[in-house]
Amino acid sequence: MDTEDTGELLLPRSRQANERLHAMIPGGAHTYAKGDDQYPDDLAPVISHGRGAHVWDIDGNRYVEYGSGLRSVSLGHAHPRVIEAVRRELDRGSNFVRPSIVEVEAAERFLATVPTAEMVKFAKNGSDATTAAVRLARAATGRPRVAVCADHPFFSVDDWFIGTTPMSAGVPAATNELTVAFPYGDLAATEELLTRYQDEVACLILEPATHTEPPPGYLAGLRELADRHGCVLIFDEMITGFRWSEAGAQGLYGVVPDLSTFGKALGNGCAVSALAGRRDLMELGGLRHSGDRVFLLSTTHGAETHSLAAAMAVQTTYVEEGVTARLHTLGQRLAAGVREAAAGMGVGDHIVVRGRASNLVFATLDENRQPSQQYRTLFLRRLLAGGVLAPSFVVSSALDDADIDHTVDVVAQACAVYRKALDAADPAPWLGGRPVKPVFRRLA
């Protein structure tokens, strides 16, 4: 192995901070996907600050950052328009004993942006919103089962979903039995599931699109199936919201769900999520009906004024500045560059870029073209050494052409090392320690 292949990045302060994190915080992070086990050994930078498309760690290193805030910071860090809106509300108070006028304005702004919805309720995180949607569906239908898309990685921190993952410790078996799964893109299999559990399934919940486009007619077919079997169709738009269109995937594909959930890009890093949908369903959590009441997103901090102001600023920026189109343009440039660099180094079949241009991920495949955590470790290590922090290639609109060009150059250097590891049929000498680990696993 050549010395230039190692390209060591030294992070002594980050290493010490990670030890402090683990001493006080289970897992060393407040989100498992941000854990240091997701990064090469001793190469998990602890962030000092960010601006635009760049972040700095506490060791003084600057990185071009992708997947910012787990896809939440789509406008870039400290976006002036968002910061101004937040600061204005902070000077006016952030939480009161009665609703603020900001709640009215934020709801009106959201429903104007997502006109397929009739009512909206805000919260702080996506899991609360998806769980509220499931509860509404169960209340409306009187049915116990939840049908989740098996091909989508995450819906909620709550038991109805976590019980289906390898990290199901603490979830009663009786709860697990109430969640069933259907495959994405397969209407026949979904209909078979609904027939098998006839009149038992309260809802179908899925991301309307992910790394592949929906097959022609698929979403419309799901809409018809849900109607025919009397269940609620829920679109989880945490990722597709704003990145697919300002009105989400439902706005792009023209299929209207009964309920949908938004978050991530909605606040550009500020904590805000939304449950939106049909009035008759949403009102079950309100006061203007005569039926049993549904406890729906009653959260102390759900309507903090500064987060709602951030959401309004984000929506205005997206519409006025054409942010969704910019994300696509940047992603297309990045994907083309990475693919060209990988092909040029002879690893085009092993480093694979996938997904919609605004939501790119990459796969790292071994010599047998199978997904490999070891090769992912090698790749991430080389990216970090080149000043690129990229658990994915999800872009923000703050990136510029120079950032993309730098990233492609670093990818090309990483691909050269990748080629050597493939030729040796052994990436171990280039890992620098243990491989990165999948988020969902049974044992620590």
Coordinates of C-alpha atoms in Angstrom, one line a residue:
M1 CA 0.0 0.0 0.0
D2 CA 1.5 3.4 -1.0
T3 CA 1.8 6.0 1.7
E4 CA -0.3 8.4 -0.3
D5 CA -3.1 5.9 -0.1
T6 CA -3.4 6.4 3.7
G7 CA -3.8 10.2 3.6
E8 CA -4.3 10.3 7.4
L9 CA -6.7 12.8 8.8
L10 CA -6.0 13.4 12.5
L11 CA -8.9 14.4 14.7
P12 CA -7.6 14.4 18.3
R13 CA -10.1 16.9 19.6
S14 CA -13.0 15.1 17.9
R15 CA -11.8 11.8 19.3
Q16 CA -11.8 13.3 22.9
A17 CA -15.3 14.9 22.3
N18 CA -16.6 11.5 21.1
E19 CA -15.5 9.9 24.3
R20 CA -17.2 12.6 26.3
L21 CA -20.4 12.1 24.2
H22 CA -20.4 8.3 24.8
A23 CA -19.9 8.9 28.6
M24 CA -23.1 10.9 28.9
I25 CA -25.3 10.2 25.8
P26 CA -26.3 6.6 24.9
G27 CA -24.8 5.9 21.5
G28 CA -22.8 9.1 21.6
A29 CA -25.3 11.0 19.5
H30 CA -29.0 12.0 19.5
T31 CA -29.7 10.2 16.2
Y32 CA -28.3 6.8 15.5
A33 CA -27.5 7.8 11.9
K34 CA -25.1 10.4 13.3
G35 CA -23.2 7.9 15.5
D36 CA -19.5 7.5 15.2
D37 CA -20.0 3.8 14.3
Q38 CA -21.3 5.2 10.9
Y39 CA -17.8 6.6 10.2
P40 CA -14.3 5.0 9.9
D41 CA -12.4 4.4 13.2
D42 CA -11.3 7.6 14.8
L43 CA -12.6 9.6 11.8
A44 CA -15.9 10.9 13.1
P45 CA -15.6 14.7 13.2
V46 CA -17.4 16.6 15.8
I47 CA -18.8 19.8 14.3
S48 CA -18.0 23.3 15.5
H49 CA -20.2 25.2 13.0
G50 CA -21.5 25.4 9.5
R51 CA -22.2 28.1 6.9
G52 CA -23.7 27.4 3.5
A53 CA -22.5 24.1 2.1
H54 CA -19.5 23.9 4.4
V55 CA -18.9 22.7 8.0
W56 CA -15.9 22.9 10.3
D57 CA -15.0 20.4 12.9
I58 CA -13.5 21.2 16.3
D59 CA -10.1 20.3 15.0
G60 CA -10.3 23.1 12.5
N61 CA -10.9 21.1 9.3
R62 CA -13.3 22.3 6.7
Y63 CA -15.5 20.0 4.7
V64 CA -17.9 20.2 1.8
E65 CA -21.0 18.6 3.4
Y66 CA -23.7 16.4 1.9
G67 CA -26.9 15.1 3.5
S68 CA -26.8 18.1 5.8
G69 CA -28.7 17.4 9.0
L70 CA -30.0 14.1 7.7
R71 CA -31.4 15.9 4.6
S72 CA -33.0 18.7 6.7
V73 CA -30.7 21.6 5.8
S74 CA -31.6 21.9 2.1
L75 CA -30.9 25.6 1.8
G76 CA -27.5 25.4 3.5
H77 CA -26.5 26.3 7.0
A78 CA -27.4 29.7 8.5
H79 CA -29.4 30.7 5.5
P80 CA -29.9 34.5 5.8
R81 CA -33.6 34.5 5.0
V82 CA -34.3 31.8 7.6
I83 CA -32.1 33.2 10.2
E84 CA -33.8 36.6 9.8
A85 CA -37.2 35.1 10.2
V86 CA -36.2 33.1 13.3
R87 CA -34.4 36.1 15.0
R88 CA -37.5 38.3 14.4
E89 CA -39.7 35.9 16.3
L90 CA -37.2 35.2 19.1
D91 CA -37.4 38.9 20.0
R92 CA -41.2 38.6 20.3
G93 CA -41.4 35.4 22.5
S94 CA -41.5 31.8 21.4
N95 CA -44.2 30.0 23.3
F96 CA -47.5 31.2 24.9
V97 CA -50.5 29.9 26.9
R98 CA -52.7 30.4 23.8
P99 CA -52.0 30.0 20.0
S100 CA -50.0 32.7 18.4
I101 CA -51.0 34.5 15.2
V102 CA -47.9 32.9 13.7
E103 CA -49.7 29.5 13.9
V104 CA -52.5 30.9 11.6
E105 CA -50.0 32.3 9.2
A106 CA -47.9 29.2 9.1
A107 CA -50.9 26.9 8.5
E108 CA -52.2 29.2 5.7
R109 CA -48.7 29.2 4.1
F110 CA -48.3 25.5 4.3
L111 CA -51.8 24.7 2.8
A112 CA -51.1 27.2 0.0
T113 CA -47.9 25.3 -0.7
V114 CA -49.4 21.8 -0.4
P115 CA -52.9 22.5 -1.8
T116 CA -53.8 18.8 -1.9
A117 CA -54.2 19.0 2.0
E118 CA -57.2 20.6 3.7
M119 CA -55.8 20.8 7.3
V120 CA -52.4 20.7 8.9
K121 CA -51.0 20.3 12.4
F122 CA -47.4 21.0 13.3
A123 CA -45.1 19.1 15.6
K124 CA -41.3 18.9 16.2
N125 CA -40.2 15.7 14.6
G126 CA -41.3 13.3 11.9
S127 CA -42.0 10.3 14.1
D128 CA -44.7 12.2 16.0
A129 CA -46.4 13.1 12.7
T130 CA -46.3 9.6 11.3
T131 CA -47.6 8.0 14.5
A132 CA -50.4 10.6 14.6
A133 CA -51.3 9.6 11.1
V134 CA -51.4 5.9 12.1
R135 CA -53.6 6.7 15.1
L136 CA -56.0 8.8 13.0
A137 CA -56.2 5.9 10.5
R138 CA -57.0 3.4 13.2
A139 CA -59.6 5.7 14.8
A140 CA -61.3 6.4 11.4
T141 CA -61.4 2.8 10.3
G142 CA -61.8 1.0 13.6
R143 CA -59.1 -1.4 12.4
P144 CA -55.9 -2.5 14.3
R145 CA -53.3 -3.3 11.6
V146 CA -50.8 -1.0 10.0
A147 CA -49.3 -2.0 6.6
V148 CA -45.8 -0.5 6.1
C149 CA -43.7 -0.5 2.9
A150 CA -41.0 -3.1 3.6
D151 CA -38.6 -1.5 1.2
H152 CA -38.4 1.8 3.0
P153 CA -35.9 2.1 5.8
F154 CA -37.6 4.3 8.5
F155 CA -41.0 5.6 9.5
S156 CA -41.0 6.3 13.3
V157 CA -39.3 5.8 16.6
D158 CA -42.5 4.4 18.0
D159 CA -43.3 0.7 18.7
W160 CA -45.5 0.1 15.7
F161 CA -42.5 0.5 13.4
I162 CA -39.4 -0.2 15.5
G163 CA -40.8 -3.6 16.3
T164 CA -40.3 -4.5 12.7
T165 CA -36.5 -3.7 12.8
P166 CA -33.6 -5.7 14.2
M167 CA -33.5 -3.2 17.1
S168 CA -36.9 -4.4 18.4
A169 CA -35.8 -4.9 22.0
G170 CA -38.4 -3.5 24.4
V171 CA -41.3 -3.8 21.9
P172 CA -44.0 -6.3 23.0
A173 CA -44.6 -9.1 20.5
A174 CA -48.3 -8.3 20.6
T175 CA -47.5 -4.8 19.1
N176 CA -45.3 -6.3 16.4
E177 CA -48.1 -8.6 15.3
L178 CA -50.2 -5.5 14.3
T179 CA -47.7 -4.3 11.7
V180 CA -47.6 -6.1 8.4
A181 CA -45.5 -5.2 5.3
F182 CA -46.0 -4.9 1.6
P183 CA -43.4 -4.5 -1.2
Y184 CA -42.9 -1.2 -3.1
G185 CA -44.1 -1.2 -6.7
D186 CA -46.1 -4.5 -6.4
L187 CA -49.8 -3.8 -6.5
A188 CA -50.7 -7.5 -6.7
A189 CA -48.8 -8.4 -3.6
T190 CA -50.4 -5.4 -1.8
E191 CA -53.9 -6.5 -2.8
E192 CA -53.1 -10.0 -1.6
L193 CA -52.1 -8.6 1.8
L194 CA -55.2 -6.5 2.1
T195 CA -57.3 -9.6 1.1
R196 CA -55.6 -11.8 3.6
Y197 CA -56.3 -9.3 6.4
Q198 CA -59.7 -8.3 5.0
D199 CA -61.2 -5.4 7.1
E200 CA -58.2 -5.4 9.5
V201 CA -55.8 -3.0 7.8
A202 CA -56.2 0.6 8.9
C203 CA -53.7 2.2 6.6
L204 CA -51.0 1.8 3.9
I205 CA -48.0 3.9 4.8
L206 CA -45.0 4.4 2.4
E207 CA -42.7 7.0 1.0
P208 CA -44.2 7.8 -2.4
A209 CA -40.8 7.6 -4.1
T210 CA -37.2 6.9 -3.0
H211 CA -34.1 5.9 -5.0
T212 CA -36.3 4.8 -8.0
E213 CA -39.2 6.4 -9.6
P214 CA -42.7 4.9 -8.9
P215 CA -43.6 2.4 -11.7
P216 CA -46.2 3.9 -14.1
G217 CA -49.6 3.8 -12.5
Y218 CA -48.3 2.5 -9.2
L219 CA -49.3 5.4 -6.9
A220 CA -52.7 5.7 -8.6
G221 CA -53.1 1.9 -8.2
L222 CA -52.4 2.2 -4.5
R223 CA -55.0 5.0 -4.2
E224 CA -57.6 2.7 -5.9
L225 CA -56.6 -0.3 -3.6
A226 CA -56.9 1.8 -0.5
D227 CA -60.4 3.1 -1.6
R228 CA -61.6 -0.3 -2.5
H229 CA -60.4 -1.9 0.8
G230 CA -61.5 1.0 2.9
C231 CA -58.1 1.8 4.4
V232 CA -56.3 5.2 4.7
L233 CA -53.4 6.0 2.3
I234 CA -50.5 7.8 4.0
F235 CA -47.6 9.3 2.2
D236 CA -44.5 9.8 4.3
E237 CA -43.1 12.9 2.6
M238 CA -40.3 13.6 5.1
I239 CA -37.7 13.3 2.3
T240 CA -39.8 13.9 -0.8
G241 CA -41.4 17.0 0.6
F242 CA -39.8 20.0 -1.2
R243 CA -37.0 17.9 -2.7
W244 CA -39.4 16.4 -5.3
S245 CA -41.5 19.6 -5.5
E246 CA -42.7 22.3 -3.2
A247 CA -45.9 20.3 -2.8
G248 CA -44.0 17.1 -2.3
A249 CA -44.2 13.9 -4.4
Q250 CA -48.0 14.2 -4.3
G251 CA -47.7 17.5 -6.1
L252 CA -45.3 16.0 -8.7
Y253 CA -47.1 12.8 -9.4
G254 CA -50.7 14.0 -9.0
V255 CA -51.9 11.3 -6.6
V256 CA -53.5 12.6 -3.5
P257 CA -53.1 10.6 -0.2
D258 CA -55.6 10.8 2.6
L259 CA -52.8 11.9 5.0
S260 CA -49.2 13.0 4.5
T261 CA -46.3 13.9 6.8
F262 CA -43.6 16.5 6.2
G263 CA -40.4 17.4 8.0
K264 CA -36.7 17.6 7.4
A265 CA -36.4 20.3 4.7
L266 CA -39.5 22.1 6.1
G267 CA -37.5 24.0 8.7
N268 CA -34.0 24.0 7.1
G269 CA -32.6 22.5 10.3
C270 CA -35.1 24.0 12.7
A271 CA -37.4 21.5 14.5
V272 CA -40.7 21.4 12.7
S273 CA -42.8 18.7 11.1
A274 CA -46.3 18.6 9.8
L275 CA -49.3 16.2 9.5
A276 CA -51.6 17.2 6.7
G277 CA -54.6 15.7 5.0
R278 CA -58.3 15.4 4.5
R279 CA -60.5 17.5 6.7
D280 CA -62.8 14.7 7.9
L281 CA -59.8 12.7 9.1
M282 CA -57.9 15.6 10.7
E283 CA -61.0 16.9 12.5
L284 CA -61.1 13.6 14.5
G285 CA -58.3 15.3 16.5
G286 CA -60.3 18.5 16.8
L287 CA -63.4 19.8 18.6
R288 CA -65.9 20.1 15.8
H289 CA -67.3 16.6 15.7
S290 CA -69.5 14.4 17.8
G291 CA -67.5 11.2 17.8
D292 CA -64.7 9.8 20.0
R293 CA -61.8 12.2 20.3
V294 CA -58.4 11.4 19.0
F295 CA -55.4 12.6 20.9
L296 CA -53.6 14.3 18.0
L297 CA -50.2 16.0 18.3
S298 CA -50.7 17.8 21.6
T299 CA -47.1 18.9 22.0
T300 CA -45.8 21.7 24.3
H301 CA -43.3 22.9 21.7
G302 CA -45.1 22.0 18.5
A303 CA -45.9 25.6 17.6
E304 CA -42.8 27.4 18.7
T305 CA -43.0 30.6 16.8
H306 CA -39.4 30.7 15.6
S307 CA -39.6 27.2 14.0
L308 CA -42.9 28.1 12.3
A309 CA -41.3 31.3 11.0
A310 CA -38.4 29.2 9.7
A311 CA -40.9 27.0 7.8
M312 CA -42.6 29.9 6.2
A313 CA -39.2 31.4 5.2
V314 CA -38.2 28.0 3.7
Q315 CA -41.4 27.8 1.7
T316 CA -41.1 31.3 0.4
T317 CA -37.5 30.8 -0.6
Y318 CA -38.2 27.5 -2.4
V319 CA -41.0 29.2 -4.5
E320 CA -39.3 32.5 -5.2
E321 CA -35.8 31.1 -5.9
G322 CA -36.7 27.9 -7.7
V323 CA -34.8 25.8 -5.1
T324 CA -36.2 22.4 -6.1
A325 CA -34.9 23.0 -9.7
R326 CA -31.5 24.1 -8.4
L327 CA -31.2 20.9 -6.2
H328 CA -31.9 18.8 -9.3
T329 CA -29.3 20.7 -11.4
L330 CA -26.6 20.4 -8.7
G331 CA -27.4 16.7 -8.2
Q332 CA -27.3 16.0 -11.9
R333 CA -23.8 17.7 -12.1
L334 CA -22.6 15.8 -9.1
A335 CA -23.9 12.4 -10.3
A336 CA -22.4 12.8 -13.7
G337 CA -19.1 13.7 -12.3
V338 CA -18.9 10.9 -9.8
R339 CA -20.0 8.3 -12.4
E340 CA -17.3 9.6 -14.8
A341 CA -14.6 9.6 -12.1
A342 CA -15.6 6.0 -11.0
A343 CA -15.6 4.7 -14.6
G344 CA -12.3 6.4 -15.3
M345 CA -10.7 4.5 -12.5
G346 CA -12.3 1.2 -13.4
V347 CA -14.7 1.1 -10.5
G348 CA -17.9 2.2 -12.3
D349 CA -19.6 -1.0 -11.4
H350 CA -18.6 -0.8 -7.7
I351 CA -19.3 2.8 -6.7
V352 CA -22.9 3.3 -7.8
V353 CA -24.8 6.6 -7.5
R354 CA -28.6 6.1 -7.2
G355 CA -31.7 8.2 -6.7
R356 CA -33.4 11.3 -7.8
A357 CA -30.9 14.1 -8.5
S358 CA -32.1 16.0 -5.5
N359 CA -31.7 13.0 -3.2
L360 CA -28.6 11.0 -4.3
V361 CA -27.1 8.1 -2.4
F362 CA -24.2 5.8 -3.2
A363 CA -23.6 2.1 -2.9
T364 CA -20.2 0.6 -2.4
L365 CA -19.9 -2.9 -3.9
D366 CA -17.2 -5.5 -3.4
E367 CA -15.4 -7.6 -6.0
N368 CA -18.5 -9.7 -6.4
R369 CA -20.6 -6.6 -6.8
Q370 CA -22.3 -7.1 -3.4
P371 CA -22.9 -4.3 -0.9
S372 CA -19.9 -4.0 1.4
Q373 CA -19.5 -2.1 4.7
Q374 CA -15.7 -2.6 4.3
Y375 CA -15.6 -0.8 1.0
R376 CA -17.9 1.9 2.3
T377 CA -15.4 2.4 5.1
L378 CA -12.5 2.8 2.6
F379 CA -14.5 5.2 0.5
L380 CA -15.7 7.4 3.4
R381 CA -12.1 7.5 4.8
R382 CA -10.8 8.8 1.5
L383 CA -13.6 11.4 1.2
L384 CA -13.0 12.7 4.7
A385 CA -9.2 12.9 4.0
G386 CA -10.1 15.1 1.0
G387 CA -12.4 17.4 2.9
V388 CA -15.7 15.9 1.9
L389 CA -18.2 14.8 4.6
A390 CA -20.6 12.6 2.7
P391 CA -22.6 9.8 4.2
S392 CA -24.7 10.3 1.1
F393 CA -24.5 12.6 -1.9
V394 CA -27.7 14.5 -1.0
V395 CA -27.1 18.1 -2.1
S396 CA -28.1 21.5 -0.6
S397 CA -28.8 24.5 -2.7
A398 CA -25.8 26.3 -1.1
L399 CA -23.3 24.2 -3.1
D400 CA -21.6 25.8 -6.0
D401 CA -19.8 24.5 -9.0
A402 CA -16.4 24.7 -7.3
D403 CA -17.8 22.5 -4.4
I404 CA -19.0 19.9 -6.9
D405 CA -15.7 20.0 -8.8
H406 CA -13.7 19.5 -5.6
T407 CA -16.0 16.6 -4.6
V408 CA -15.5 14.9 -7.9
D409 CA -11.7 15.3 -7.7
V410 CA -11.7 13.7 -4.2
V411 CA -14.0 10.9 -5.5
A412 CA -11.5 10.2 -8.3
Q413 CA -8.7 9.9 -5.7
A414 CA -10.8 7.6 -3.6
C415 CA -11.6 5.5 -6.7
A416 CA -7.9 5.0 -7.4
V417 CA -7.5 3.5 -3.9
Y418 CA -10.7 1.5 -4.3
R419 CA -9.3 0.0 -7.5
K420 CA -6.2 -1.2 -5.7
A421 CA -8.3 -2.8 -3.0
L422 CA -10.4 -4.6 -5.6
D423 CA -7.3 -5.8 -7.3
A424 CA -6.1 -7.2 -4.0
A425 CA -9.5 -8.6 -3.3
D426 CA -9.0 -7.3 0.3
P427 CA -9.9 -3.8 1.4
A428 CA -8.6 -4.4 5.0
P429 CA -5.2 -2.6 4.6
W430 CA -7.1 0.6 3.7
L431 CA -9.7 0.6 6.4
G432 CA -7.6 2.0 9.3
G433 CA -9.7 0.0 11.8
R434 CA -13.1 -1.6 12.1
P435 CA -15.6 -1.2 9.3
V436 CA -18.6 1.2 9.6
K437 CA -21.8 -0.5 10.8
P438 CA -25.4 -0.5 9.6
V439 CA -27.7 1.6 11.8
F440 CA -30.3 -1.2 12.3
R441 CA -28.6 -4.2 13.9
R442 CA -29.5 -6.4 16.9
L443 CA -26.2 -6.1 18.8
A444 CA -24.1 -3.0 19.6

